[in-house]
Structures are given as structure tokens and as C-alpha cells.
Amino acid sequence: MSLSYAMLGLLTYGPMNGYNLKKIFDKSISHVWAASLSQIYRELSTLEKKGYVTSIIQKQEDGPDKRIYSITDLGRDAFQDWLKNFPEQLSFYQRDEFMLRIFFGSRLEKKEIIKEFEHFISQKLDHLKKLNEIEKTFNIYSSEFTVESAEKEELFWHFTIKQGKMTIEVLIKWAEECIKQLEEYNSSKINLKK
Amino acid sequence: MSLSYAMLGLLTYGPMNGYNLKKIFDKSISHVWAASLSQIYRELSTLEKKGYVTSIIQKQEDGPDKRIYSITDLGRDAFQDWLKNFPEQLSFYQRDEFMLRIFFGSRLEKKEIIKEFEHFISQKLDHLKKLNEIEKTFNIYSSEFTVESAEKEELFWHFTIKQGKMTIEVLIKWAEECIKQLEEYNSSKINLKK
DNA sequence: AAGTTATATATAACAAGTTATATAGTATGT
DNA sequence: ACATACTATATAACTTGTTATATATAACTT
């Protein structure tokens, strides 16, 4: 599945240990595919069993030893194979806790729900900042981690950031519209009652 | 977690069996929270153990017996409690297989990647259609399943559909911009080489 | 008549993701 | 000096989600 290929993809940039891989994840692709440390460690052993990566132990005097993983030719092939075979059917289904609550929003007070929409907007503004931070580190990584050309590598990274930004911006607009509609709905209700 | 509350939420509309619950899921909240049949069955037993639902067996002459679940007062309270307690931190992290491949898009031919962006657009157009179909059935359900007022119930359902539509529309715009940028990038590269 | 699809009912096995726990050094704050 | 946080290393337990399997009837398809 996708996690293993995300990991193999990052390992094409160079050998890494689990902890390091997690840091790179968070600074590069967490907005596209998130991973927890424990998942990464488990997946690294699975990948090793499959022969997609090999590991060596690096002794350290300060702190515990490191296990450094490198991608194998078999691993590179598997990654490239996955990469070129995009799925036919892209998933339509979602799992969004906030949206689920909104679905049942009629069971809440108008004031409460407006407060939640406002909180949603402030959270999305935070997410925009996070994306900007990730974007800033791209030029650092692209010079370190270049496969073909840093420019081409960065182009695609920016596509994913752009997707995130555009989506967040539209969600903010959506929430603002919902608030407006709720306020209108309430006032018309009050008028009817009079 | 969310699945159980999605199920409890639907059960506030009336008693249902697992199979039926799945159908309602697909026609109402799959765009917000998806569930598979096996998950639903497992979760129903968990909910029963917790006392949030009770079940009776309905004998049937044609086909196997049905187990009809009803929400209990305890279940209603748990649902309402969940509903009013929106999480402070909304998740920033994502898991999107398509976007992950785009992240590594520099390893593919320009032609291939443009083809995938085009396929993405056509899939998103399909998803728009699915959302429209879900939206159409809302008025049917809102008259059957009304808690307070059908109008208020539908208002929130429409918010979730609107969110889906706005997001999909912006994703299409994003993909179109990516294609344009890729074409420009390639031609400028060719020019540089000349 | 035989095969496929849909309705109806689930359970079992497996894979993936989250949370808790364990260990230990280094740095920073009060 | 003591606590908290961060770096660094993971493993274990638990929860959630997906895929495969099982059974049986009815309706539609070729």
C-alpha cells in the first residue's frame, strides 16, 4: 500500500534510519501522506523482509545504535512500478470528523454551530501556515535530495502544496458561506414566528 | 470514534438492521464518513455491548432472519455528547494516494503525468455527479427521517454536499493549472536546450 | 437452463493506523 | 538542582479499516 511506497520514495533520496525518515515525512509529505513513527518502524521491517531495503547498524557512543536503511534495486523497481500505475478509480469516499458533525448540525444550537464554523476557519488558517512552512524547506531539501534536476523535483512538490492551499482556501470560503446562510436562516425563522 | 457516532446518528432516525444501515450510509453520509458492511456489523455488536443500542430478531420466511437495532437513551446521550464536543485540533494530515504519486512526479514522463492529471479531472467530474445523486435523495430522506424540522435537517446536509462540490471544483481547477504549468515547463526546457 | 446480479444476512482473517510504554542521553528553562 | 522538552531508539497492545468467505433467495439476462 501507499505508506511503503512513500517510504521507498523518500529512501531513493538516500539511506536513512526510522527516526530520520519520520522527520523527513513531517517536513515534506505529511500534507499528502502522513505516517507515525511506529508505523514507519513496522513498515521498515516488512520492507526488509521483502528485500526492498537493507539495513546496517551504526554504533553510537551517545545514545542507542542506529539502524540505517538503504533501498535496494528491487525496492527501486517496486517503487517505480507503483508510481507509474496510477489507480483507475480514485476514491470518492471520505472520513472527516468535522463534516460528520456538521451533517448532524441540526441537533445543535445555532450559536454553537456558528462558533464551530469560526473555529474551523481559524484552524484552516493555521494549516495554511503549516503548508507555507513546509514549502519554505523545499529548496533546502531539493538541493540535498536531487534525483534529476532540483527544479523539476520542486515543481511537483509545489503542485502538492498548491493543492493543499487551494483546498484550504475554498474550505474557508465554504465555512463563511455556511455562517452567512445560518444567520439568514435564523433571522427568517424569527420573522416567521412573529 | 467517529464511525460509532455516525451509526448512532443514523439510528436516531429510526431502528435499522446492518444491511439497511449500510445502504443509508451510502446514500447520505458516505461523502463525509464512509463505512463498509463488515465494519458496521462489528460496530453494532460493540455498541450493543456498551448498551448504546438494543436488538431484536425479526423472523423472515424468505431469506435469513434480520437483527433490528434500536438506539437506547444511553446511546442518544452518548451521541449528543459527542456531537457537541467538537475537537479543538482539526487534523492537518492527509492520506491521498493520488497526491503522493504527484509528489514523486518528477520520475515520470511529462506525457504520462499529464494523462494522469486529465484522468484525475474526469474522475472528479464523476464524483460531482455522485454528490448530485446523493443530494437528490435528501428530500426523500428528510421527510422520512425528521427529528425537528425537515428544512433544518436538510440545511446541514446541503452544507456537507456544498463542501464536497466546492472542494472538487477547486481540485479540477488545480489539475488544469498543473497541466498548464507542465506544458510551459517543458517548452521552456526545450527552448533552453536549443 | 445456466449464469449473473441484487437482496439479505453476517463472520473471519488480514492490513493499516493509533496510542501507550520503554530506555537513555542532551539541552534548556526556572 | 530539578523538571521539562527534545533527540534518538524502538516495541507492544489496541483499534480501525479492508478483503475474503459463507449462506441463501429472488430476479433478471443470455
CSV table of C-alpha atoms (C1' of nucleotides) in Angstrom, one decimal:
chain,number,residue,atom,x,y,z
A,1,MET,CA,0.0,0.0,0.0
A,2,SER,CA,0.8,3.6,-0.1
A,3,LEU,CA,2.8,4.0,3.1
A,4,SER,CA,5.5,1.6,1.9
A,5,TYR,CA,5.9,3.4,-1.4
A,6,ALA,CA,6.0,6.8,0.3
A,7,MET,CA,8.9,5.4,2.4
A,8,LEU,CA,10.6,3.8,-0.6
A,9,GLY,CA,10.2,7.1,-2.5
A,10,LEU,CA,12.0,9.0,0.3
A,11,LEU,CA,14.7,6.3,0.5
A,12,THR,CA,15.5,6.9,-3.1
A,13,TYR,CA,16.9,10.3,-1.9
A,14,GLY,CA,19.4,8.4,0.3
A,15,PRO,CA,19.9,6.0,3.2
A,16,MET,CA,18.0,6.8,6.4
A,17,ASN,CA,17.1,5.5,9.8
A,18,GLY,CA,13.5,5.3,11.0
A,19,TYR,CA,13.6,8.4,13.2
A,20,ASN,CA,15.1,10.5,10.4
A,21,LEU,CA,12.6,9.2,7.9
A,22,LYS,CA,9.8,10.3,10.2
A,23,LYS,CA,11.3,13.8,10.4
A,24,ILE,CA,11.6,14.0,6.6
A,25,PHE,CA,8.0,12.8,6.3
A,26,ASP,CA,6.7,15.6,8.5
A,27,LYS,CA,8.7,18.2,6.6
A,28,SER,CA,7.9,17.0,3.1
A,29,ILE,CA,4.9,14.8,2.5
A,30,SER,CA,2.8,14.8,5.7
A,31,HIS,CA,0.3,17.0,3.9
A,32,VAL,CA,-0.1,14.3,1.3
A,33,TRP,CA,0.6,11.1,3.2
A,34,ALA,CA,1.0,11.1,7.0
A,35,ALA,CA,2.9,8.4,9.0
A,36,SER,CA,3.5,7.8,12.6
A,37,LEU,CA,6.9,6.6,13.9
A,38,SER,CA,5.6,3.2,15.0
A,39,GLN,CA,4.1,2.7,11.5
A,40,ILE,CA,7.5,3.6,9.9
A,41,TYR,CA,9.4,1.1,12.1
A,42,ARG,CA,7.0,-1.7,11.4
A,43,GLU,CA,7.0,-1.0,7.7
A,44,LEU,CA,10.8,-0.8,7.6
A,45,SER,CA,11.0,-4.4,8.9
A,46,THR,CA,8.3,-5.5,6.4
A,47,LEU,CA,10.2,-3.8,3.6
A,48,GLU,CA,13.4,-5.6,4.7
A,49,LYS,CA,11.7,-9.0,4.7
A,50,LYS,CA,10.6,-8.3,1.1
A,51,GLY,CA,14.1,-7.3,0.1
A,52,TYR,CA,13.1,-3.8,-0.8
A,53,VAL,CA,15.6,-2.3,1.7
A,54,THR,CA,18.7,-3.5,3.5
A,55,SER,CA,19.9,-2.2,6.9
A,56,ILE,CA,23.2,-1.8,8.7
A,57,ILE,CA,23.7,-0.9,12.3
A,58,GLN,CA,25.6,2.2,13.1
A,59,LYS,CA,27.2,2.1,16.5
A,60,GLN,CA,26.8,5.3,18.6
A,61,GLU,CA,28.5,6.2,21.8
A,62,ASP,CA,26.0,8.7,22.9
A,63,GLY,CA,22.6,7.1,22.8
A,64,PRO,CA,21.3,3.9,21.3
A,65,ASP,CA,22.6,2.4,18.0
A,66,LYS,CA,21.0,3.5,14.7
A,67,ARG,CA,19.7,1.2,12.1
A,68,ILE,CA,20.3,2.8,8.7
A,69,TYR,CA,18.1,1.6,5.8
A,70,SER,CA,19.0,1.7,2.1
A,71,ILE,CA,16.8,1.0,-0.8
A,72,THR,CA,17.8,-2.0,-3.0
A,73,ASP,CA,17.4,-2.3,-6.8
A,74,LEU,CA,14.4,-4.5,-6.1
A,75,GLY,CA,12.9,-1.7,-4.0
A,76,ARG,CA,13.6,0.9,-6.7
A,77,ASP,CA,11.8,-1.2,-9.2
A,78,ALA,CA,8.9,-1.8,-7.0
A,79,PHE,CA,8.6,1.9,-6.3
A,80,GLN,CA,8.8,2.9,-10.0
A,81,ASP,CA,6.2,0.2,-10.8
A,82,TRP,CA,3.8,1.6,-8.2
A,83,LEU,CA,4.5,5.1,-9.3
A,84,LYS,CA,3.6,4.6,-13.0
A,85,ASN,CA,0.5,2.5,-12.2
A,86,PHE,CA,-2.0,5.1,-11.0
A,87,PRO,CA,-5.3,3.6,-9.9
A,88,GLU,CA,-8.2,3.8,-12.4
A,89,GLN,CA,-10.8,4.6,-9.7
A,90,LEU,CA,-9.9,7.4,-7.4
A,91,SER,CA,-11.5,7.2,-4.1
A,92,PHE,CA,-14.7,9.3,-3.7
A,93,TYR,CA,-15.2,8.3,-0.1
A,94,GLN,CA,-14.1,10.4,2.8
A,95,ARG,CA,-13.7,10.4,6.5
A,96,ASP,CA,-13.9,13.8,8.0
A,97,GLU,CA,-14.9,14.1,11.6
A,98,PHE,CA,-15.8,17.8,11.3
A,99,MET,CA,-18.0,17.3,8.3
A,100,LEU,CA,-19.7,14.3,10.1
A,101,ARG,CA,-20.7,16.6,13.0
A,102,ILE,CA,-21.9,19.2,10.5
A,103,PHE,CA,-24.2,16.6,8.9
A,104,PHE,CA,-25.9,16.3,12.3
A,105,GLY,CA,-25.7,20.0,12.9
A,106,SER,CA,-29.5,20.4,13.3
A,107,ARG,CA,-29.2,18.9,16.7
A,108,LEU,CA,-27.1,21.8,17.9
A,109,GLU,CA,-27.9,25.4,18.8
A,110,LYS,CA,-27.3,27.9,16.0
A,111,LYS,CA,-24.8,29.8,18.2
A,112,GLU,CA,-22.8,26.7,19.0
A,113,ILE,CA,-22.5,25.7,15.4
A,114,ILE,CA,-21.5,29.1,14.2
A,115,LYS,CA,-18.8,29.1,16.9
A,116,GLU,CA,-17.6,25.8,15.5
A,117,PHE,CA,-17.5,27.1,11.9
A,118,GLU,CA,-15.4,30.0,13.1
A,119,HIS,CA,-13.1,27.7,14.9
A,120,PHE,CA,-12.9,25.7,11.7
A,121,ILE,CA,-11.8,28.8,9.8
A,122,SER,CA,-9.1,29.6,12.4
A,123,GLN,CA,-7.8,26.1,12.2
A,124,LYS,CA,-7.6,26.2,8.4
A,125,LEU,CA,-5.7,29.4,8.6
A,126,ASP,CA,-3.2,27.6,10.9
A,127,HIS,CA,-3.0,24.8,8.3
A,128,LEU,CA,-2.2,27.3,5.6
A,129,LYS,CA,0.7,28.5,7.8
A,130,LYS,CA,2.0,24.9,8.2
A,131,LEU,CA,1.9,24.4,4.4
A,132,ASN,CA,3.9,27.6,4.0
A,133,GLU,CA,6.5,26.3,6.4
A,134,ILE,CA,6.7,23.0,4.5
A,135,GLU,CA,7.1,25.0,1.3
A,136,LYS,CA,9.9,27.0,2.7
A,137,THR,CA,12.0,24.0,3.5
A,138,PHE,CA,11.6,22.6,-0.1
A,139,ASN,CA,14.6,24.4,-1.5
A,140,ILE,CA,16.8,23.1,1.3
A,141,TYR,CA,15.7,19.5,0.6
A,142,SER,CA,15.7,19.8,-3.2
A,143,SER,CA,19.4,20.7,-3.3
A,144,GLU,CA,20.3,17.8,-0.9
A,145,PHE,CA,17.9,15.3,-2.4
A,146,THR,CA,18.1,15.6,-6.1
A,147,VAL,CA,17.5,12.8,-8.5
A,148,GLU,CA,17.4,14.5,-11.9
A,149,SER,CA,17.1,18.3,-11.5
A,150,ALA,CA,16.2,20.2,-8.4
A,151,GLU,CA,13.9,22.4,-10.4
A,152,LYS,CA,11.9,19.6,-11.8
A,153,GLU,CA,11.7,17.9,-8.3
A,154,GLU,CA,10.5,21.1,-6.7
A,155,LEU,CA,7.8,21.7,-9.4
A,156,PHE,CA,5.9,18.6,-8.3
A,157,TRP,CA,6.4,19.3,-4.6
A,158,HIS,CA,4.9,22.7,-5.3
A,159,PHE,CA,1.9,21.1,-7.0
A,160,THR,CA,1.1,19.3,-3.8
A,161,ILE,CA,1.4,22.4,-1.7
A,162,LYS,CA,-0.7,24.3,-4.2
A,163,GLN,CA,-3.4,21.6,-3.9
A,164,GLY,CA,-3.4,22.0,-0.2
A,165,LYS,CA,-3.6,25.7,-0.3
A,166,MET,CA,-6.4,25.9,-2.8
A,167,THR,CA,-8.4,23.3,-0.9
A,168,ILE,CA,-8.0,25.1,2.4
A,169,GLU,CA,-8.9,28.4,0.8
A,170,VAL,CA,-12.1,27.0,-0.6
A,171,LEU,CA,-12.9,25.4,2.7
A,172,ILE,CA,-12.6,28.8,4.4
A,173,LYS,CA,-14.9,30.3,1.8
A,174,TRP,CA,-17.4,27.4,2.3
A,175,ALA,CA,-17.4,27.9,6.1
A,176,GLU,CA,-18.0,31.6,5.7
A,177,GLU,CA,-21.0,30.9,3.4
A,178,CYS,CA,-22.4,28.4,5.9
A,179,ILE,CA,-22.2,31.0,8.6
A,180,LYS,CA,-24.0,33.5,6.4
A,181,GLN,CA,-26.7,31.1,5.5
A,182,LEU,CA,-27.2,30.1,9.1
A,183,GLU,CA,-27.6,33.7,10.2
A,184,GLU,CA,-30.1,34.3,7.4
A,185,TYR,CA,-32.0,31.1,8.2
A,186,ASN,CA,-32.3,32.0,11.8
A,187,SER,CA,-33.5,35.5,11.2
A,188,SER,CA,-36.1,34.4,8.7
A,189,LYS,CA,-37.3,31.8,11.2
A,190,ILE,CA,-37.6,34.5,13.9
A,191,ASN,CA,-39.6,36.7,11.4
A,192,LEU,CA,-42.0,33.8,10.7
A,193,LYS,CA,-42.6,33.3,14.4
A,194,LYS,CA,-43.6,37.0,14.9
B,1,MET,CA,-14.6,7.1,17.5
B,2,SER,CA,-16.5,8.6,14.6
B,3,LEU,CA,-17.9,5.5,12.9
B,4,SER,CA,-19.9,4.6,16.0
B,5,TYR,CA,-21.3,8.1,16.3
B,6,ALA,CA,-22.2,8.2,12.6
B,7,MET,CA,-24.1,5.0,13.2
B,8,LEU,CA,-25.8,6.2,16.3
B,9,GLY,CA,-26.7,9.4,14.5
B,10,LEU,CA,-28.4,7.5,11.7
B,11,LEU,CA,-30.1,5.3,14.3
B,12,THR,CA,-31.7,8.4,15.9
B,13,TYR,CA,-33.8,8.4,12.7
B,14,GLY,CA,-35.2,5.0,13.5
B,15,PRO,CA,-34.4,1.3,14.1
B,16,MET,CA,-32.5,-0.4,11.4
B,17,ASN,CA,-30.6,-3.6,10.6
B,18,GLY,CA,-26.9,-3.7,9.5
B,19,TYR,CA,-27.6,-4.1,5.8
B,20,ASN,CA,-30.1,-1.3,5.8
B,21,LEU,CA,-27.7,1.0,7.8
B,22,LYS,CA,-25.1,0.4,5.1
B,23,LYS,CA,-27.5,1.5,2.4
B,24,ILE,CA,-28.4,4.6,4.2
B,25,PHE,CA,-24.7,5.3,4.8
B,26,ASP,CA,-24.0,5.2,1.1
B,27,LYS,CA,-26.9,7.4,0.2
B,28,SER,CA,-26.4,10.0,2.9
B,29,ILE,CA,-23.0,10.3,4.6
B,30,SER,CA,-20.5,8.3,2.6
B,31,HIS,CA,-19.1,11.6,1.2
B,32,VAL,CA,-18.4,12.6,4.8
B,33,TRP,CA,-17.8,9.3,6.6
B,34,ALA,CA,-17.6,6.0,4.7
B,35,ALA,CA,-18.2,2.6,6.2
B,36,SER,CA,-18.0,-1.0,5.0
B,37,LEU,CA,-20.6,-3.6,5.8
B,38,SER,CA,-18.2,-5.6,7.9
B,39,GLN,CA,-17.3,-2.6,9.9
B,40,ILE,CA,-20.9,-1.8,10.5
B,41,TYR,CA,-21.7,-5.3,11.8
B,42,ARG,CA,-18.7,-5.3,14.1
B,43,GLU,CA,-19.5,-1.9,15.4
B,44,LEU,CA,-23.2,-2.8,16.0
B,45,SER,CA,-22.1,-5.6,18.4
B,46,THR,CA,-19.7,-3.3,20.1
B,47,LEU,CA,-22.5,-0.7,20.5
B,48,GLU,CA,-24.8,-3.3,21.9
B,49,LYS,CA,-22.1,-4.4,24.5
B,50,LYS,CA,-21.9,-0.8,25.6
B,51,GLY,CA,-25.7,-0.5,25.9
B,52,TYR,CA,-26.0,2.2,23.2
B,53,VAL,CA,-28.3,0.0,21.1
B,54,THR,CA,-30.5,-3.0,21.6
B,55,SER,CA,-31.5,-5.5,19.1
B,56,ILE,CA,-34.4,-7.8,18.3
B,57,ILE,CA,-34.5,-10.6,15.8
B,58,GLN,CA,-37.2,-10.3,13.1
B,59,LYS,CA,-38.1,-13.8,11.7
B,60,GLN,CA,-38.4,-13.9,7.9
B,61,GLU,CA,-39.7,-16.7,5.8
B,62,ASP,CA,-37.8,-15.6,2.7
B,63,GLY,CA,-34.1,-15.4,3.5
B,64,PRO,CA,-32.3,-15.2,6.8
B,65,ASP,CA,-33.6,-13.5,9.9
B,66,LYS,CA,-33.0,-9.8,10.4
B,67,ARG,CA,-31.5,-8.3,13.5
B,68,ILE,CA,-33.0,-4.9,14.0
B,69,TYR,CA,-31.1,-2.4,16.1
B,70,SER,CA,-32.6,0.5,18.1
B,71,ILE,CA,-30.8,3.3,19.8
B,72,THR,CA,-31.2,3.4,23.6
B,73,ASP,CA,-31.4,6.6,25.8
B,74,LEU,CA,-27.8,5.9,26.8
B,75,GLY,CA,-26.9,5.8,23.1
B,76,ARG,CA,-28.7,9.1,22.4
B,77,ASP,CA,-26.9,10.8,25.3
B,78,ALA,CA,-23.5,9.5,24.0
B,79,PHE,CA,-24.3,10.7,20.5
B,80,GLN,CA,-25.4,14.2,21.7
B,81,ASP,CA,-22.3,14.4,23.9
B,82,TRP,CA,-20.0,13.5,21.0
B,83,LEU,CA,-21.8,15.9,18.7
B,84,LYS,CA,-21.4,19.0,21.0
B,85,ASN,CA,-17.8,18.3,21.7
B,86,PHE,CA,-16.0,19.2,18.5
B,87,PRO,CA,-12.3,18.5,18.7
B,88,GLU,CA,-10.1,21.5,19.4
B,89,GLN,CA,-7.4,20.5,16.9
B,90,LEU,CA,-8.6,19.6,13.4
B,91,SER,CA,-6.4,17.2,11.6
B,92,PHE,CA,-4.0,18.8,9.1
B,93,TYR,CA,-2.6,15.5,8.0
B,94,GLN,CA,-3.8,13.7,4.9
B,95,ARG,CA,-3.6,10.4,3.1
B,96,ASP,CA,-4.2,10.8,-0.6
B,97,GLU,CA,-2.7,8.2,-2.9
B,98,PHE,CA,-3.0,10.4,-6.0
B,99,MET,CA,-1.2,13.4,-4.4
B,100,LEU,CA,1.5,11.1,-3.1
B,101,ARG,CA,2.3,10.0,-6.7
B,102,ILE,CA,2.3,13.6,-7.8
B,103,PHE,CA,4.8,14.3,-5.1
B,104,PHE,CA,7.2,11.9,-6.9
B,105,GLY,CA,6.0,13.0,-10.4
B,106,SER,CA,9.5,14.1,-11.5
B,107,ARG,CA,10.2,10.4,-12.0
B,108,LEU,CA,7.6,10.1,-14.7
B,109,GLU,CA,7.4,11.3,-18.3
B,110,LYS,CA,5.6,14.6,-18.9
B,111,LYS,CA,3.1,12.9,-21.2
B,112,GLU,CA,2.3,10.2,-18.7
B,113,ILE,CA,1.8,12.7,-15.9
B,114,ILE,CA,-0.4,15.0,-18.0
B,115,LYS,CA,-2.5,11.9,-18.9
B,116,GLU,CA,-2.9,11.2,-15.2
B,117,PHE,CA,-4.0,14.8,-14.4
B,118,GLU,CA,-6.6,14.5,-17.1
B,119,HIS,CA,-7.8,11.2,-15.7
B,120,PHE,CA,-8.0,12.9,-12.3
B,121,ILE,CA,-10.2,15.6,-13.7
B,122,SER,CA,-12.6,13.1,-15.3
B,123,GLN,CA,-12.8,11.2,-12.0
B,124,LYS,CA,-13.6,14.4,-10.2
B,125,LEU,CA,-16.4,15.1,-12.6
B,126,ASP,CA,-17.8,11.7,-11.8
B,127,HIS,CA,-17.6,12.4,-8.1
B,128,LEU,CA,-19.5,15.6,-8.7
B,129,LYS,CA,-22.3,13.5,-10.3
B,130,LYS,CA,-22.3,11.2,-7.3
B,131,LEU,CA,-22.7,14.1,-5.0
B,132,ASN,CA,-25.6,15.4,-7.1
B,133,GLU,CA,-27.2,12.0,-6.8
B,134,ILE,CA,-26.9,11.9,-3.1
B,135,GLU,CA,-28.3,15.5,-2.9
B,136,LYS,CA,-31.3,14.4,-4.9
B,137,THR,CA,-32.3,11.7,-2.4
B,138,PHE,CA,-32.1,14.2,0.5
B,139,ASN,CA,-35.7,15.4,0.2
B,140,ILE,CA,-36.9,11.8,0.3
B,141,TYR,CA,-35.0,11.0,3.4
B,142,SER,CA,-35.6,14.3,5.2
B,143,SER,CA,-39.4,13.7,5.1
B,144,GLU,CA,-39.0,10.1,6.4
B,145,PHE,CA,-36.3,10.9,8.9
B,146,THR,CA,-37.2,14.1,10.6
B,147,VAL,CA,-36.1,14.9,14.1
B,148,GLU,CA,-37.1,18.6,14.4
B,149,SER,CA,-37.8,20.1,11.0
B,150,ALA,CA,-37.1,18.6,7.6
B,151,GLU,CA,-36.0,22.1,6.4
B,152,LYS,CA,-33.4,22.5,9.2
B,153,GLU,CA,-32.2,18.9,8.8
B,154,GLU,CA,-31.7,19.4,5.0
B,155,LEU,CA,-29.8,22.7,5.5
B,156,PHE,CA,-26.9,20.9,7.2
B,157,TRP,CA,-27.0,18.0,4.8
B,158,HIS,CA,-26.6,20.6,2.0
B,159,PHE,CA,-23.7,22.2,3.8
B,160,THR,CA,-21.8,18.9,3.5
B,161,ILE,CA,-22.7,18.5,-0.2
B,162,LYS,CA,-21.7,22.0,-0.8
B,163,GLN,CA,-18.3,21.4,0.8
B,164,GLY,CA,-17.8,18.4,-1.4
B,165,LYS,CA,-18.7,20.2,-4.5
B,166,MET,CA,-16.6,23.3,-3.8
B,167,THR,CA,-13.6,21.1,-3.0
B,168,ILE,CA,-14.0,19.0,-6.1
B,169,GLU,CA,-14.3,22.1,-8.3
B,170,VAL,CA,-11.2,23.6,-6.9
B,171,LEU,CA,-9.3,20.3,-7.4
B,172,ILE,CA,-10.3,20.4,-11.1
B,173,LYS,CA,-9.0,24.0,-11.3
B,174,TRP,CA,-5.8,22.9,-9.6
B,175,ALA,CA,-5.3,20.0,-12.0
B,176,GLU,CA,-5.8,22.3,-15.0
B,177,GLU,CA,-3.3,24.7,-13.7
B,178,CYS,CA,-0.8,21.9,-13.1
B,179,ILE,CA,-1.2,20.7,-16.7
B,180,LYS,CA,-0.7,24.3,-18.0
B,181,GLN,CA,2.4,24.7,-15.9
B,182,LEU,CA,3.8,21.3,-17.0
B,183,GLU,CA,3.3,22.2,-20.7
B,184,GLU,CA,5.0,25.6,-20.1
B,185,TYR,CA,7.8,24.0,-18.2
B,186,ASN,CA,8.5,21.5,-20.9
B,187,SER,CA,8.5,24.1,-23.7
B,188,SER,CA,10.8,26.4,-21.8
B,189,LYS,CA,13.2,23.5,-21.2
B,190,ILE,CA,13.2,22.7,-24.9
B,191,ASN,CA,13.9,26.4,-25.7
B,192,LEU,CA,16.8,26.4,-23.3
B,193,LYS,CA,18.3,23.4,-25.0
B,194,LYS,CA,18.2,25.0,-28.4
C,1,DA,C1',-31.3,-24.0,-18.3
C,2,DA,C1',-27.3,-21.6,-16.5
C,3,DG,C1',-25.1,-17.6,-15.1
C,4,DT,C1',-25.1,-13.0,-13.1
C,5,DT,C1',-26.7,-9.5,-10.1
C,6,DA,C1',-29.2,-7.9,-6.2
C,7,DT,C1',-31.1,-8.6,-1.6
C,8,DA,C1',-30.2,-10.2,2.8
C,9,DT,C1',-27.5,-12.0,6.4
C,10,DA,C1',-23.3,-11.8,8.5
C,11,DT,C1',-18.2,-13.7,10.2
C,12,DA,C1',-13.1,-14.4,9.8
C,13,DA,C1',-8.7,-13.1,8.5
C,14,DC,C1',-5.7,-9.7,7.4
C,15,DA,C1',-3.7,-5.0,6.9
C,16,DA,C1',-3.0,-0.4,8.5
C,17,DG,C1',-3.2,3.2,11.8
C,18,DT,C1',-3.1,5.0,16.8
C,19,DT,C1',-1.8,5.1,21.5
C,20,DA,C1',0.9,3.5,25.2
C,21,DT,C1',5.2,2.0,27.0
C,22,DA,C1',10.4,1.6,27.5
C,23,DT,C1',15.1,3.4,27.6
C,24,DA,C1',18.6,6.9,27.7
C,25,DG,C1',21.4,11.0,26.7
C,26,DT,C1',21.4,16.2,26.0
C,27,DA,C1',19.8,20.7,26.3
C,28,DT,C1',17.1,24.3,28.2
C,29,DG,C1',14.4,26.7,31.5
C,30,DT,C1',13.2,28.2,36.4
D,1,DA,C1',19.2,21.2,41.4
D,2,DC,C1',15.2,19.6,39.3
D,3,DA,C1',11.8,19.5,35.8
D,4,DT,C1',10.6,19.7,31.2
D,5,DA,C1',11.4,19.1,26.5
D,6,DC,C1',13.9,17.3,22.7
D,7,DT,C1',16.8,13.9,20.3
D,8,DA,C1',17.1,9.1,19.5
D,9,DT,C1',15.8,4.5,19.5
D,10,DA,C1',12.3,1.4,19.0
D,11,DT,C1',8.3,-2.4,20.6
D,12,DA,C1',3.6,-3.9,22.2
D,13,DA,C1',-1.1,-3.5,22.5
D,14,DC,C1',-5.1,-2.0,20.8
D,15,DT,C1',-8.4,0.0,17.4
D,16,DT,C1',-10.0,0.7,12.9
D,17,DG,C1',-10.5,-0.4,8.1
D,18,DT,C1',-10.2,-3.8,4.1
D,19,DT,C1',-10.7,-8.1,1.8
D,20,DA,C1',-12.2,-12.7,1.6
D,21,DT,C1',-15.5,-16.2,2.7
D,22,DA,C1',-20.2,-18.3,3.8
D,23,DT,C1',-25.1,-18.9,3.1
D,24,DA,C1',-29.5,-18.4,0.8
D,25,DT,C1',-33.4,-16.4,-2.0
D,26,DA,C1',-35.2,-13.8,-5.9
D,27,DA,C1',-35.0,-11.5,-10.1
D,28,DC,C1',-33.1,-10.6,-14.4
D,29,DT,C1',-30.1,-12.0,-18.6
D,30,DT,C1',-28.3,-14.7,-22.3
